[in-house]
XYZ file of C-alpha atoms in Angstrom:
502
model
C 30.841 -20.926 45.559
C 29.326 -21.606 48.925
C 27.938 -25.419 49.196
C 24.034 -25.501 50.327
C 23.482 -28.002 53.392
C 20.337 -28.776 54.059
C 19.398 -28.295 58.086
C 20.876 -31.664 59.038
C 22.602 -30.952 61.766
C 19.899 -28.059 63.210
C 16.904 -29.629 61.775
C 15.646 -26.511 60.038
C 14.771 -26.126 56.555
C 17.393 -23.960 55.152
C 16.126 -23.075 51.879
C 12.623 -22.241 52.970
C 14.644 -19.644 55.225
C 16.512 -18.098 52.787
C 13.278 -17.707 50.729
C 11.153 -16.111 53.362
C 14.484 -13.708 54.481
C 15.029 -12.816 50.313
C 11.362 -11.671 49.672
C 11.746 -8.711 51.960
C 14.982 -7.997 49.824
C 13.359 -8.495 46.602
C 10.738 -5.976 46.583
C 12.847 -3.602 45.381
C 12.892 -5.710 42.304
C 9.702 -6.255 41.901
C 8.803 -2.965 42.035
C 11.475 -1.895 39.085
C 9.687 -5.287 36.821
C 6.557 -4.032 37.593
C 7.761 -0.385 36.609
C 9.191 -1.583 33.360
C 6.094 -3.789 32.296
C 3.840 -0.836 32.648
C 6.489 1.135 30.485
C 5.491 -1.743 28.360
C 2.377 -1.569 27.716
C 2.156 2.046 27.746
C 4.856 1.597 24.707
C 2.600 -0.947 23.456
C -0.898 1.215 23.854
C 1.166 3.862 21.951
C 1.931 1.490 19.324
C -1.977 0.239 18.784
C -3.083 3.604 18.268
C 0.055 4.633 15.653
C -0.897 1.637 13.358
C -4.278 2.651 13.152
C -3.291 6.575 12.147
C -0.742 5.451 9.930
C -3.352 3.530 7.634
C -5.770 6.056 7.910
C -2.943 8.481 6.719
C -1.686 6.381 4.393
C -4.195 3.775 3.289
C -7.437 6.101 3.263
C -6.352 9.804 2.835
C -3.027 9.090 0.707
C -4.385 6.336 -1.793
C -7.337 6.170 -1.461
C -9.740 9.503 -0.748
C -7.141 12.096 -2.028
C -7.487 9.914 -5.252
C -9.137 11.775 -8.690
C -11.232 8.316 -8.802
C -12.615 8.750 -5.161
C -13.777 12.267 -4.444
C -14.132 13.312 -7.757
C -15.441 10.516 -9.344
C -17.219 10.309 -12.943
C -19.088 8.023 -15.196
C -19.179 8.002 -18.734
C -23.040 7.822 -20.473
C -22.970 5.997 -23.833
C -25.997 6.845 -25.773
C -27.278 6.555 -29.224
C -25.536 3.037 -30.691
C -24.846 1.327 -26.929
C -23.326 -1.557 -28.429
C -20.584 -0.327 -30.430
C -18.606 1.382 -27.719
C -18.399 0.947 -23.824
C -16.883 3.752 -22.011
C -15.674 4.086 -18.316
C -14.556 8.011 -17.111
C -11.526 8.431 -14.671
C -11.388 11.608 -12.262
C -9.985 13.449 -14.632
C -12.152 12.648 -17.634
C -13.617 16.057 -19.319
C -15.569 16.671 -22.394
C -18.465 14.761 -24.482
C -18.154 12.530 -27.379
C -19.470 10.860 -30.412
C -17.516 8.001 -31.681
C -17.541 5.781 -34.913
C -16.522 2.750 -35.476
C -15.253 1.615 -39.193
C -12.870 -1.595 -37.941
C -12.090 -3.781 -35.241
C -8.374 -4.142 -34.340
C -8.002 -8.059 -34.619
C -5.265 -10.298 -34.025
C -2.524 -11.873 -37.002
C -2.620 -15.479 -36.477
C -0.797 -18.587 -38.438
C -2.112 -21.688 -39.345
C 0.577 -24.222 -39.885
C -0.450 -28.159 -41.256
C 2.761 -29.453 -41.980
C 2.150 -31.986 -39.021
C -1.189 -32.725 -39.150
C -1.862 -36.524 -38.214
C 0.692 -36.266 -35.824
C -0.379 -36.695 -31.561
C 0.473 -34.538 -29.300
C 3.067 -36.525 -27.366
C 5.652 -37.311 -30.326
C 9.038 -36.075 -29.096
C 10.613 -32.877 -30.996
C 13.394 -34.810 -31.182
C 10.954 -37.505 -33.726
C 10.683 -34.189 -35.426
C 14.039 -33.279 -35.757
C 14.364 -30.816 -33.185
C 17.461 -31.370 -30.781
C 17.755 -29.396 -27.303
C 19.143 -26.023 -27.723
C 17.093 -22.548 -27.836
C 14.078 -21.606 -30.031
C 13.411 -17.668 -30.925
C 9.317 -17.353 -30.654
C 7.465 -14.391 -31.206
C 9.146 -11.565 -28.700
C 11.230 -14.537 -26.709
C 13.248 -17.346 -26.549
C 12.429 -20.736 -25.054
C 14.676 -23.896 -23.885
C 13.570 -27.335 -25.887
C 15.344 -30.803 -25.079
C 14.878 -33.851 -27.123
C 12.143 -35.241 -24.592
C 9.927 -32.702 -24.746
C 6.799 -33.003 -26.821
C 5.010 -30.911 -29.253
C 2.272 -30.496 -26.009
C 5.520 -29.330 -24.070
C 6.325 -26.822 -26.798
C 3.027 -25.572 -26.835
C 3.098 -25.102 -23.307
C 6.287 -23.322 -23.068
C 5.215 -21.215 -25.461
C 1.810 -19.876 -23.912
C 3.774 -19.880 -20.521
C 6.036 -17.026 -21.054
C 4.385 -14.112 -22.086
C 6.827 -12.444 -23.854
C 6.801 -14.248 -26.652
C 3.244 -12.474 -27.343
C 1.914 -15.591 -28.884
C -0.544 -18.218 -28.182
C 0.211 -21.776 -29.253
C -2.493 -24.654 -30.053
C -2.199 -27.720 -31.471
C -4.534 -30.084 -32.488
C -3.530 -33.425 -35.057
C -6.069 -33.361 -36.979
C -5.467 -29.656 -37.610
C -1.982 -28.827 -36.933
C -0.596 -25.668 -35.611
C -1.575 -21.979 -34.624
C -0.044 -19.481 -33.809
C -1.608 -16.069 -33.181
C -0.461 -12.649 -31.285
C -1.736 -11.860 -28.013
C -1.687 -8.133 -29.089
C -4.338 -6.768 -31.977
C -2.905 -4.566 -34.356
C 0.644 -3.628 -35.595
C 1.569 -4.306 -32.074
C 1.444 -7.982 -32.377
C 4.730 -9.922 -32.320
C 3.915 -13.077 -34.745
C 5.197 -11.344 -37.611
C 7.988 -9.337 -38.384
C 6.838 -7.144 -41.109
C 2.794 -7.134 -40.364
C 2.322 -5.711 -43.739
C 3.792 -8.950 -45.653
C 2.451 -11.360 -43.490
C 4.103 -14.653 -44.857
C 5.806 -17.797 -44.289
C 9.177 -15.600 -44.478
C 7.511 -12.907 -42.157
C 6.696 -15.306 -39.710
C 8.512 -14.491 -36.439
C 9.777 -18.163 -35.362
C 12.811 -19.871 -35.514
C 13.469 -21.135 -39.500
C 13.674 -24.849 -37.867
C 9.831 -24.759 -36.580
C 8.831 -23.214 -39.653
C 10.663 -25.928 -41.682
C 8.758 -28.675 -39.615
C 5.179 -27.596 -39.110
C 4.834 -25.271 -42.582
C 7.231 -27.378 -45.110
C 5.683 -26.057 -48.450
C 2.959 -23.189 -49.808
C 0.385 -25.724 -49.096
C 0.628 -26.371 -45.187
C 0.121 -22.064 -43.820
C -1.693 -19.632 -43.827
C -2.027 -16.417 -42.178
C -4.888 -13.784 -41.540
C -3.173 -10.021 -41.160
C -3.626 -8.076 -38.365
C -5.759 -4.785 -38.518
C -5.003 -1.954 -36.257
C -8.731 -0.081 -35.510
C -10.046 2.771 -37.165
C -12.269 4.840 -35.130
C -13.661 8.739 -35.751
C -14.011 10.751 -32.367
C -15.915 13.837 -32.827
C -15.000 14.321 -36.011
C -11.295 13.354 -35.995
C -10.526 9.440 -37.440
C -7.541 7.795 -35.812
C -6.084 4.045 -36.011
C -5.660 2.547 -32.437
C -3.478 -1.011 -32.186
C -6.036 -1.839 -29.809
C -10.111 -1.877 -29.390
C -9.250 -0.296 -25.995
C -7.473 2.982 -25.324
C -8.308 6.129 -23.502
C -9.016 9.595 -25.036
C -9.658 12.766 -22.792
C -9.802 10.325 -19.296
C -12.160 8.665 -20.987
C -11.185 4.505 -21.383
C -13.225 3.643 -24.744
C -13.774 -0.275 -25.357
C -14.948 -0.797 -29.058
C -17.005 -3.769 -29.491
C -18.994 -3.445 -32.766
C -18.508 -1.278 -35.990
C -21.109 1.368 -36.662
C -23.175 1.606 -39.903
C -22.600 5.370 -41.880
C -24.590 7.828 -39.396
C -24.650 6.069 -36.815
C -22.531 6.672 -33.427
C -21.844 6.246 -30.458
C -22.835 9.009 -27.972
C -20.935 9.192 -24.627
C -21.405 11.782 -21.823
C -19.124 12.725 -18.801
C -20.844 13.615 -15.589
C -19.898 13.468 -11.829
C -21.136 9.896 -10.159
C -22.821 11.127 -7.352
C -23.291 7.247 -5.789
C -19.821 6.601 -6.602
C -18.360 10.277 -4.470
C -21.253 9.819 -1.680
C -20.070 5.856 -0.965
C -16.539 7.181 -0.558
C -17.662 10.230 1.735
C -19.297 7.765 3.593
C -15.937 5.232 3.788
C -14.465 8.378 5.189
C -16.678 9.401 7.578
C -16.493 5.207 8.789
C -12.552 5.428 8.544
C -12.043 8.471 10.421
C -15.056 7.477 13.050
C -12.274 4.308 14.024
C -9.389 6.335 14.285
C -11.247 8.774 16.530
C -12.674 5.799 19.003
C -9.562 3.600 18.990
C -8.192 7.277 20.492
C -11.062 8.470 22.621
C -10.818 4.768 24.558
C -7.718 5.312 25.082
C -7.787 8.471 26.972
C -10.661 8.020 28.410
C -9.843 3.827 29.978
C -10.472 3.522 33.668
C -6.884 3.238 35.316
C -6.864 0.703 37.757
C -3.708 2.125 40.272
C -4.318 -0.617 42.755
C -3.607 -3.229 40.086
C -0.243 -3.666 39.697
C 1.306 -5.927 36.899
C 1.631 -9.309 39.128
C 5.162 -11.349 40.079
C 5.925 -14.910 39.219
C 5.227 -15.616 42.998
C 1.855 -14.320 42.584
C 0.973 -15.218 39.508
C 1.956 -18.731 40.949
C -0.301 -18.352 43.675
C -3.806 -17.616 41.384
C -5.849 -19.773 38.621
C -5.760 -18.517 35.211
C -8.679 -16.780 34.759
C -7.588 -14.295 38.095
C -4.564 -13.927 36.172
C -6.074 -12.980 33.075
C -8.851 -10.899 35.003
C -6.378 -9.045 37.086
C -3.952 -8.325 33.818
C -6.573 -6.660 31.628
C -7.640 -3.808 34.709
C -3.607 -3.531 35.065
C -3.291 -2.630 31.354
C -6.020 -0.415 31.519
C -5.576 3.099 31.127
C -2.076 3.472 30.181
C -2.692 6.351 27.808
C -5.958 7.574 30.241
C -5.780 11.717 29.879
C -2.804 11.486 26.930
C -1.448 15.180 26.251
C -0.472 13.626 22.578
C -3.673 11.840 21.768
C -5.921 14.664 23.250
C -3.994 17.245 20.809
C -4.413 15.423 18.009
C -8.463 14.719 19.063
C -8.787 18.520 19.624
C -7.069 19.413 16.362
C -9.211 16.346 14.586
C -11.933 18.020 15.623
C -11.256 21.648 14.802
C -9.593 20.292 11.146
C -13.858 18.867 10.776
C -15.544 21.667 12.580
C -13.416 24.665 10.840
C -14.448 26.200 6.875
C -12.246 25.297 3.796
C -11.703 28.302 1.622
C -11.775 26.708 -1.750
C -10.955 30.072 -3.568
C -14.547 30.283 -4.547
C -15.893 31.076 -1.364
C -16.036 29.178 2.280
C -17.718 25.944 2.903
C -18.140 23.818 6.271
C -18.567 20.301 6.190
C -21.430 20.503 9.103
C -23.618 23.198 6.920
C -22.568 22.308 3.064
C -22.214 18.186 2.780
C -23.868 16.946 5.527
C -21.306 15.489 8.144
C -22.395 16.299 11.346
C -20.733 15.255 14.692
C -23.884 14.770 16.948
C -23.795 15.288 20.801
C -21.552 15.673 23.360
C -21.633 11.599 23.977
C -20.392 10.587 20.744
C -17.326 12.474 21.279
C -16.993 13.951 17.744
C -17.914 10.478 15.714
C -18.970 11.777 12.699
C -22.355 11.257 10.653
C -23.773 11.794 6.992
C -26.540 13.059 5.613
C -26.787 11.394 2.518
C -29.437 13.578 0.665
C -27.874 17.019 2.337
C -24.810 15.607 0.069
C -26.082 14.992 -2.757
C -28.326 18.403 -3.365
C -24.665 20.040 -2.453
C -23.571 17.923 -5.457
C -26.289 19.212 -7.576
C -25.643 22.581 -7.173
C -22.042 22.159 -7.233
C -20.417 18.594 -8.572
C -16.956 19.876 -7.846
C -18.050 21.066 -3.996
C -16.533 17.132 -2.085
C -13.356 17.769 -4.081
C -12.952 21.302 -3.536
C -13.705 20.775 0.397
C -11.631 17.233 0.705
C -8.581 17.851 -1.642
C -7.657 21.726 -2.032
C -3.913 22.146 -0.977
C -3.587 18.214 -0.543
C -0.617 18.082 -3.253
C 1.279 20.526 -0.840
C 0.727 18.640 2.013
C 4.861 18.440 2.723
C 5.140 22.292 2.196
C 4.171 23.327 5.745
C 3.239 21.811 8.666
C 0.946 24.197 9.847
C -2.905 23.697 9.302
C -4.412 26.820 7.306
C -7.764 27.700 6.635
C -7.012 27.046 2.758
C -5.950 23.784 3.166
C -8.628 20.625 2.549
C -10.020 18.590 5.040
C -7.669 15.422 3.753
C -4.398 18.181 4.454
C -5.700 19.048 7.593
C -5.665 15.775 8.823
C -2.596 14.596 7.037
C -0.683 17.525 9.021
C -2.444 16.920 12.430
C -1.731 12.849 11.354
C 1.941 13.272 10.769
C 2.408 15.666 13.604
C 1.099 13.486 16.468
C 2.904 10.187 14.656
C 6.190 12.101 15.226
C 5.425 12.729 18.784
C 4.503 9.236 19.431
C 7.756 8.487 17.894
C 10.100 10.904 20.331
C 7.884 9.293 23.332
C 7.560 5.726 22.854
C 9.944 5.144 19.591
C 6.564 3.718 17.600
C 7.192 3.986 13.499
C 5.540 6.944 11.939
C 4.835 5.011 8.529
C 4.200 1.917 8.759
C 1.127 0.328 10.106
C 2.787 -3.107 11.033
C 2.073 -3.971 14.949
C 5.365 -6.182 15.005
C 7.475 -3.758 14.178
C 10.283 -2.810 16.058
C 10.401 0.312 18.671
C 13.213 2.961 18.498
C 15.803 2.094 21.780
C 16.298 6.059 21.697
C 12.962 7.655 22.394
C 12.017 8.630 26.095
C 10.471 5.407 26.937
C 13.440 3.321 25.378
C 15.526 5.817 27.375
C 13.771 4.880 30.270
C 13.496 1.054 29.817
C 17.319 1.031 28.716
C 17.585 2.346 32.093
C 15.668 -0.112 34.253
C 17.273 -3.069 32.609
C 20.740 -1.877 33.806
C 19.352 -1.331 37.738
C 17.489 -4.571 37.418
C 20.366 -6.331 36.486
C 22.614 -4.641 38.918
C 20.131 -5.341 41.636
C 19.625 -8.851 40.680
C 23.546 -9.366 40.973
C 23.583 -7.611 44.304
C 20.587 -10.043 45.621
C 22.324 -13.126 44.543
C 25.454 -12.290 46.347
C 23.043 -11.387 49.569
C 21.379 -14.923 48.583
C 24.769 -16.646 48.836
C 26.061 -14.917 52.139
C 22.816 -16.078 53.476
C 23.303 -19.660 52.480
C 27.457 -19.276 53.554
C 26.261 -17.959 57.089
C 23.690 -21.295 57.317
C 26.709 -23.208 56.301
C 28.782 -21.948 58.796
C 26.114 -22.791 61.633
C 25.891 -25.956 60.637
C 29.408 -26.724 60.355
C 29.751 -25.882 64.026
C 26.674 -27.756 65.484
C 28.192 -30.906 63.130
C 31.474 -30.182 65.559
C 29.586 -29.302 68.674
C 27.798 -32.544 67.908
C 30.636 -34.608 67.299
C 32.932 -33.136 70.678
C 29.508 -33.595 72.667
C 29.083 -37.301 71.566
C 33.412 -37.810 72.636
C 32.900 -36.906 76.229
C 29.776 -38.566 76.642
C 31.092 -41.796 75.118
């Protein structure tokens, strides 16, 4: 290691030499920094826009709009007695109904006196209770001898699979009663003998809070009994679903009297989530359009600590954003995947019933030349398609969707939502080879793959940066070594001169 003299001896300042003499030799290094921060945010830019397509892909088309309860959604009409029965129609729902009601399902429930006058904070253990395990219901639960009957009433309601709800009260003792209706209820063992010995509880509670015939009782559960177009049934619970229809029964119905429910296509319902596509795939489409389309700014390059050093923050921040601009300006993956966005909208679906095109049948229409193919509905055009033909969103969205994986090649019998789920997928993978971006998931921290071309290229820049930063430290310390040197030797010219003159 070569020592660093200051100019002493010459009078010249050494290190502000070196500096000036290594900034010639260090633009070479800048220039491979700057390289591999525009790599950067060209990865980056890549990034932005694969988020955004993998939620549409998988957030919007996947779970959302290739959902029965999206495109082809339905409502359920309950006429004739309305308050007997609520009803509520999935996608799939088909068929009309009358339903009759003849009994609720209710809940078996225990009433239990044996400690009545006793407050809620005596100690199990006053009771007789010492710590150890209690069987409840569907469950077990952990006592100790400081807990209180408020602490076993608590532990009870608190885990649910016991399937029973504890209160207490002094004045009134104990109840118990099943959080399920019907047979399915866990409070007794044998619903049909509902008794002290039925009781499904740990023979040491039972002993405390129901000592004798006189301090229980219990009320039986009931499963319901309902007749659906003719056909009675029991149900465990006043809320099942028939024929994709969920039925809620809420009131028994007198002898000829029912319950009338239609199934019919919710037009609001489908036109709201046409409309959530059109605004879903409208982002997508701009967040990609901006990007190949941004001004690039060439004579911007990403600035140097010495630079940056050298302006205020806002010029920093000012220059930055014009030298991130652009990055993905004229993209040949993002204009693809435009172009085949575009052509997946513009192009008829052959339903197997005939051909229909979004821009003549439903209303979407992509406007002018300056909105770049943003989409737009027309909400009544929709609707009088739906009139004619309730099935005609589903048809054009969802046809082929469930085959999706089969091929990767857009065909005119696939749906819109395939279309774009194959042109989706396709240009996620290319991002992928190029800048190593994820092709599933939409998180913005996550991390990019070291093998693609960019990582390739950045891998490779990181090695010749570091190389060339060794090689200018060693040209840094010859420097320094050949200062040294001269000032060794005016030190000895200095001190021969100042011999012979004294």
């Amino acid at each position: 290691m070569v020592m660093r003299l200051t100019g002493l001896a010459s009078g010249l300042d050494i290190d502000t030499m070196v500096q000036k003499l290594m900034q010639t030799q260090r633009v070479p290094l800048d220039k491979m920094n700057q390289q591999r921060q525009l790599l950067d945010w060209k990865r980056e830019s890549y990034r932005e826009v694969s988020t955004k397509m993998v939620t549409f892909m998988q957030d919007k088309i996947k779970d959302t709009f290739s959902k029965a309860t999206s495109l082809n959604a339905q409502k359920a009409t309950v006429t004739g007695n309305t308050t007997a029965v609520t009803a509520t129609a999935s996608g799939t729902a088909s068929g009309n109904m009358t339903v009759g009601v003849s009994k609720l399902a209710t809940a078996s429930n225990a009433i239990m006196t044996g400690q009545s006058g006793t407050a809620e904070d005596t100690k199990l253990s006053a009771l007789g209770l010492a710590s150890g395990t209690l069987q409840v219901g569907g469950s077990t639960i952990s006592i100790s001898e400081d807990d209180t009957i408020a602490t076993l009433v608590s532990k009870i309601n608190n885990n649910s699979a016991t399937g029973i709800t504890a209160i207490y009260d002094k004045n009134s003792g104990l109840s118990l009663s099943s959080t399920a209706t019907g047979t399915d209820g866990k409070l007794f063992m044998n619903n049909s003998v509902p008794d002290k010995a039925g009781l499904n509880i740990d023979n040491k509670l039972k002993d405390i809070f129901w000592k004798d015939a006189t301090d229980g009782s219990v009320t039986k559960a009931e499963n319901a009994v309902v007749t659906v177009n003719g056909l009675t049934m029991e149900k465990t619970t006043n809320t099942f679903t028939i024929n994709g229809v969920t039925l809620t029964l809420n009131n028994t119905t007198s002898a000829g009297s029912t319950a009338n429910i239609a199934v019919s296509k919710d037009t609001d319902a489908i036109v709201k989530s046409v409309q959530d596509f059109v605004d879903s795939y409208n982002e997508l489409l701009s967040l990609m359009n901006s990007k190949v389309s941004e001004e690039r700014y060439k004579k911007y390059a990403p600035l140097t600590s010495e630079q940056k050093s050298e302006m205020k923050e806002d010029e920093i921040t000012e220059w930055t954003a014009k030298a991130k601009s652009g990055m993905l300006k004229n993209d040949s993956i993002l204009q693809e995947a435009i172009s085949s966005m575009r052509s997946a909208i513009l192009g008829d679906v052959d339903t197997g019933n005939g051909k229909v095109n979004l821009l003549q049948g439903l209303g979407i229409t992509t406007g002018n030349y300056q909105t770049k193919g943003k989409l737009s509905l027309d909400v009544d055009k929709l609707k009088e398609a739906l009139e004619k033909d309730p099935n005609v969103v589903n048809k054009v969205f969802n046809t082929n969707y469930d085959k999706v994986y089969t091929s990767n090649k857009v065909a005119e019998t696939d749906g819109i939502l395939a279309r774009l789920q194959k042109i989706s997928t396709g240009a996620l993978k290319s991002m992928n080879t190029t800048a190593g971006t994820s092709t599933s998931s939409s998180d913005v921290t996550t991390s990019f793959l070291t093998s693609s071309t960019i990582g390739s290229q950045l891998t490779s820049l990181d090695r010749r940066i570091s190389e060339f930063t060794s090689k200018l430290n060693t040209i840094e310390t010859n420097y320094f070594r050949k200062f040294t040197a001269m000032e060794t030797a005016i030190n000895k010219y200095n001190s021969s001169g100042s011999s012979l003159f004294g």
